[in-house]
Short mmCIF file of C-alpha atoms in Angstrom, two decimals:
data_model
loop_
_atom_site.label_atom_id
_atom_site.label_comp_id
_atom_site.label_asym_id
_atom_site.label_seq_id
_atom_site.Cartn_x
_atom_site.Cartn_y
_atom_site.Cartn_z
CA MET A 781 20.85 71.67 160.68
CA SER A 782 17.71 73.29 159.26
CA CYS A 783 17.22 70.89 156.34
CA ASP A 784 17.68 67.11 156.15
CA ILE A 785 20.14 65.84 153.57
CA TYR A 786 19.39 62.68 151.59
CA VAL A 787 22.02 60.99 149.43
CA ILE A 788 20.87 58.72 146.59
CA ASN A 789 23.26 55.77 146.55
CA LEU A 790 23.36 52.33 144.93
CA ALA A 791 23.96 49.63 147.54
CA SER A 792 26.91 48.36 145.48
CA SER A 793 28.61 51.78 145.32
CA LEU A 794 30.38 51.72 148.67
CA ASP A 795 33.27 53.90 147.49
CA ARG A 796 30.84 56.66 146.53
CA LYS A 797 28.96 56.31 149.81
CA ASN A 798 32.16 56.53 151.86
CA ASN A 799 33.38 59.51 149.83
CA ILE A 800 30.24 61.65 150.18
CA GLN A 801 29.79 60.66 153.84
CA ALA A 802 33.36 61.73 154.62
CA GLN A 803 32.78 65.10 152.95
CA LEU A 804 29.56 65.79 154.85
CA THR A 805 30.87 64.48 158.18
CA LYS A 806 33.84 66.84 157.86
CA LEU A 807 31.32 69.69 157.65
CA GLY A 808 29.48 68.45 160.73
CA LEU A 809 26.54 67.17 158.68
CA GLN A 810 24.97 63.72 158.95
CA PRO A 811 23.13 62.61 155.81
CA HIS A 812 20.44 59.99 155.33
CA PHE A 813 21.24 57.43 152.65
CA PHE A 814 18.48 56.45 150.23
CA SER A 815 18.83 53.19 148.30
CA ALA A 816 18.89 53.95 144.58
CA ILE A 817 17.08 51.76 142.06
CA ASN A 818 19.43 49.84 139.77
CA GLY A 819 17.84 49.88 136.32
CA HIS A 820 20.29 47.25 135.06
CA THR A 821 19.50 44.56 137.63
CA GLU A 822 16.08 45.35 139.14
CA GLN A 823 12.51 45.15 137.89
CA HIS A 824 10.82 47.89 139.90
CA PRO A 825 7.05 48.55 139.56
CA LEU A 826 7.82 52.19 138.77
CA PHE A 827 9.44 51.12 135.50
CA ASN A 828 5.90 50.68 134.17
CA MET A 829 5.66 54.49 134.08
CA TYR A 830 8.26 54.58 131.31
CA ASP A 831 6.67 55.08 127.89
CA ASP A 832 9.06 53.87 125.22
CA LYS A 833 6.72 54.91 122.39
CA LEU A 834 6.74 58.50 123.60
CA SER A 835 10.49 58.42 124.05
CA LYS A 836 10.96 57.34 120.45
CA LYS A 837 8.33 59.80 119.25
CA TYR A 838 10.01 62.84 120.79
CA ARG A 839 13.61 61.72 121.11
CA GLU A 840 13.92 59.02 118.42
CA LYS A 841 15.53 56.69 120.93
CA SER A 842 14.83 54.79 124.14
CA LEU A 843 16.00 55.65 127.62
CA SER A 844 18.75 53.36 128.86
CA LYS A 845 18.08 51.03 131.79
CA GLY A 846 20.35 53.21 133.90
CA GLN A 847 18.39 56.34 133.04
CA ILE A 848 15.11 54.64 133.97
CA GLY A 849 16.60 53.52 137.30
CA CYS A 850 17.85 57.04 137.94
CA TYR A 851 14.40 58.46 137.21
CA ALA A 852 12.81 55.97 139.62
CA SER A 853 15.30 56.86 142.35
CA HIS A 854 14.55 60.57 142.17
CA TYR A 855 10.80 59.89 141.86
CA LEU A 856 10.92 57.93 145.12
CA MET A 857 12.78 60.81 146.77
CA TRP A 858 10.04 63.22 145.65
CA GLN A 859 7.52 60.89 147.25
CA LYS A 860 9.65 60.84 150.40
CA CYS A 861 9.67 64.65 150.50
CA VAL A 862 5.86 64.72 150.33
CA GLU A 863 5.57 61.93 152.91
CA LEU A 864 7.82 63.73 155.40
CA ASP A 865 6.20 67.08 154.57
CA LEU A 866 9.61 68.70 154.96
CA PRO A 867 12.02 70.46 152.60
CA LEU A 868 14.99 68.24 151.73
CA ILE A 869 18.40 68.54 150.15
CA ILE A 870 18.75 65.65 147.70
CA ILE A 871 22.25 64.74 146.49
CA GLU A 872 23.56 62.07 144.17
CA ASP A 873 26.45 60.09 145.62
CA ASP A 874 29.06 61.33 143.12
CA ALA A 875 28.78 64.94 144.32
CA LEU A 876 31.81 67.00 145.27
CA ILE A 877 30.84 69.51 147.97
CA HIS A 878 32.02 73.13 147.89
CA SER A 879 32.22 73.66 151.63
CA GLU A 880 31.53 77.38 152.17
CA PRO A 881 28.53 77.93 149.89
CA PHE A 882 27.02 74.55 150.81
CA LEU A 883 27.22 75.20 154.55
CA GLU A 884 25.82 78.69 154.08
CA PHE A 885 22.90 77.30 152.09
CA VAL A 886 22.16 74.60 154.69
CA GLU A 887 22.23 77.16 157.49
CA LYS A 888 19.99 79.63 155.62
CA ALA A 889 17.56 77.11 154.11
CA SER A 890 14.89 77.81 156.73
CA THR A 891 14.89 81.53 155.80
CA LEU A 892 14.12 80.98 152.11
CA ASP A 893 10.97 82.38 150.57
CA LYS A 894 8.25 79.76 149.97
CA LYS A 895 8.36 80.45 146.22
CA TYR A 896 11.65 78.53 146.02
CA GLU A 897 10.21 75.06 145.53
CA CYS A 898 13.36 73.66 143.93
CA ILE A 899 16.86 75.13 143.91
CA ARG A 900 19.68 73.53 141.93
CA LEU A 901 22.86 73.47 143.97
CA PHE A 902 25.27 72.90 141.05
CA SER A 903 26.48 74.94 138.09
CA ASN A 904 24.28 75.36 135.04
CA LYS A 905 25.74 73.17 132.26
CA ARG A 906 24.04 74.90 129.34
CA LYS A 907 26.28 76.66 126.84
CA ASN A 908 24.30 79.90 127.07
CA TYR A 909 21.98 80.94 129.84
CA CYS A 910 20.89 84.03 131.77
CA SER A 911 20.34 84.39 135.50
CA ASP A 912 18.86 87.08 137.71
CA ILE A 913 19.42 87.40 141.45
CA GLU A 914 16.23 86.81 143.42
CA GLN A 915 17.59 86.65 146.97
CA GLN A 916 20.97 87.26 148.54
CA LEU A 917 21.98 85.09 151.47
CA SER A 918 25.45 86.20 152.56
CA SER A 919 27.98 85.34 149.90
CA THR A 920 25.59 83.07 148.00
CA SER A 921 22.83 84.26 145.66
CA ILE A 922 19.59 82.50 144.79
CA CYS A 923 19.00 83.15 141.09
CA LYS A 924 16.28 82.53 138.52
CA PHE A 925 17.66 80.83 135.41
CA ASN A 926 16.12 81.03 131.96
CA LYS A 927 17.35 77.51 131.13
CA GLY A 928 17.58 74.30 133.10
CA HIS A 929 20.85 72.97 134.49
CA MET A 930 21.08 69.61 132.64
CA SER A 931 21.80 67.50 135.70
CA ALA A 932 20.29 66.30 138.97
CA THR A 933 23.51 66.22 141.03
CA GLY A 934 21.99 68.03 143.99
CA TYR A 935 18.98 70.20 144.72
CA PHE A 936 16.81 71.66 147.47
CA LEU A 937 13.18 70.56 147.22
CA THR A 938 10.04 71.50 149.14
CA PRO A 939 6.93 69.31 149.49
CA ASN A 940 5.00 71.65 147.16
CA GLY A 941 7.72 71.34 144.53
CA ALA A 942 7.79 67.57 144.96
CA LYS A 943 4.02 67.34 144.50
CA LYS A 944 4.26 69.24 141.21
CA LEU A 945 7.11 67.06 139.94
CA LEU A 946 5.08 63.97 140.76
CA GLN A 947 1.86 65.35 139.31
CA HIS A 948 3.43 66.07 135.91
CA SER A 949 5.47 62.87 135.82
CA GLN A 950 2.80 60.27 135.04
CA ARG A 951 4.62 59.03 131.94
CA TRP A 952 8.39 59.00 131.61
CA TYR A 953 9.96 59.53 128.21
CA MET A 954 13.04 61.62 128.88
CA ALA A 955 15.86 61.56 131.43
CA VAL A 956 14.87 62.82 134.89
CA ASP A 957 17.15 65.87 134.76
CA ILE A 958 15.71 66.94 131.39
CA TYR A 959 12.20 66.51 132.78
CA MET A 960 13.10 68.66 135.78
CA ASP A 961 14.47 71.30 133.39
CA ARG A 962 11.05 71.63 131.71
CA PHE A 963 9.76 74.16 134.25
CA TRP A 964 7.13 75.38 131.77
CA VAL A 965 5.59 71.89 131.99
CA ASN A 966 6.09 70.81 135.62
CA GLU A 967 5.41 74.30 137.07
CA VAL A 968 8.54 74.19 139.24
CA GLU A 969 10.58 77.31 138.46
CA CYS A 970 14.28 76.95 137.72
CA PHE A 971 16.24 78.49 140.58
CA GLY A 972 19.87 77.86 141.43
CA THR A 973 22.76 79.14 143.51
CA ILE A 974 25.70 81.28 142.46
CA PRO A 975 28.32 80.20 143.33
CA ALA A 976 27.50 76.51 143.02
CA CYS A 977 27.34 74.54 146.26
CA LEU A 978 28.54 71.31 144.66
CA THR A 979 29.54 69.64 141.40
CA ASN A 980 30.15 66.14 140.00
CA ASP A 981 33.28 64.56 141.42
CA PRO A 982 35.56 63.82 138.42
CA ILE A 983 37.00 60.72 140.10
CA PHE A 984 33.73 58.86 139.47
CA ASP A 985 32.26 57.69 136.19
CA SER A 986 28.51 57.75 135.72
CA ASP A 987 26.58 54.75 137.07
CA ILE A 988 23.85 55.29 134.48
CA GLY A 989 25.57 53.79 131.43
CA TYR A 990 24.33 55.62 128.36
CA GLY A 991 25.56 53.20 125.70
CA LYS A 992 26.38 54.06 122.11
CA LYS A 993 24.09 56.44 120.25
CA PRO A 994 23.02 55.05 116.87
CA PRO A 995 23.13 57.58 114.01
CA ARG A 996 19.76 59.22 113.38
CA LYS A 997 18.19 59.26 109.94
CA LEU A 998 17.39 62.61 108.33
CA PHE A 999 13.67 62.43 109.09
CA ALA A 1000 14.40 61.55 112.71
CA ARG A 1001 16.79 64.49 113.04
CA LEU A 1002 14.23 66.89 111.55
CA LYS A 1003 11.53 65.55 113.84
CA ARG A 1004 13.73 66.02 116.90
CA GLU A 1005 14.70 69.55 115.81
CA TRP A 1006 11.03 70.47 115.41
CA PHE A 1007 10.37 69.20 118.94
CA ASN A 1008 13.29 71.31 120.21
CA VAL A 1009 11.95 74.41 118.45
CA LYS A 1010 8.56 73.96 120.10
CA GLU A 1011 10.28 73.49 123.47
CA LEU A 1012 12.27 76.68 122.92
CA LEU A 1013 9.12 78.68 122.14
CA ARG A 1014 7.32 77.35 125.19
CA ARG A 1015 10.31 78.07 127.43
CA GLU A 1016 10.77 81.62 126.15
CA THR A 1017 7.05 82.36 126.46
CA HIS A 1018 7.12 81.11 130.04
CA ASN A 1019 10.21 83.19 130.88
CA PHE A 1020 8.62 86.32 129.38
CA LYS A 1021 5.49 85.85 131.48
CA TYR A 1022 7.62 85.27 134.59
CA LYS A 1023 9.48 88.53 134.03
CA MET A 1024 6.25 90.44 133.44
CA ASN A 1025 4.74 89.03 136.63
CA HIS A 1026 7.83 89.78 138.72
CA LYS A 1027 8.73 93.25 137.55
CA VAL A 1028 9.89 95.60 140.26
CA LYS A 1029 7.08 98.12 140.66
#
């Protein structure tokens, strides 16, 4: 195996651990299990990085305890990637593996260009997005996406990519997957595979626990929409510059 696989798993979620381990063992792969941080029951020092004022300023609501725990778990895995100084495949424990593309990716990971600092291994969940093929493996393509994937189910990460995610993550005010999607901020380009190597297993409910969303007042909705417009402009400007810098000459 050319790339170590780490599975983020809550100690209490034995059914998830057994499920993902059985899938990977069947493929001849032995994962490392990384203890997730439970935002509902733990008081981890990393929680001090969460900025509730910023969350309310930009999102008009707070992150749930589960979302903060999820952020901390991925943050620790980014630190682990830097510490090991090795590229890693990081998977959440509710992943459902698509055998052929996943095995192909694992086998070809060592041949990837260094520019691929993070590659999403699941389908893009945005309603509308564009993708361009950057590298062809065998039956799997590495593509550049113009929009983030809206999840953190599983991804390939290099130490350079991990350093950037850590560097731009000094204050937390949005869910970790949304932060990762802001490639114009964290400087980690949005690459992914087609076809997807994995997805969320429908037999499991989310461990995060989002809670009920209170109705937003008109001013709050307008404020959030203005933030989204600015994000859109920054994203499209970044994508335009990327295309200009990577034109085939």
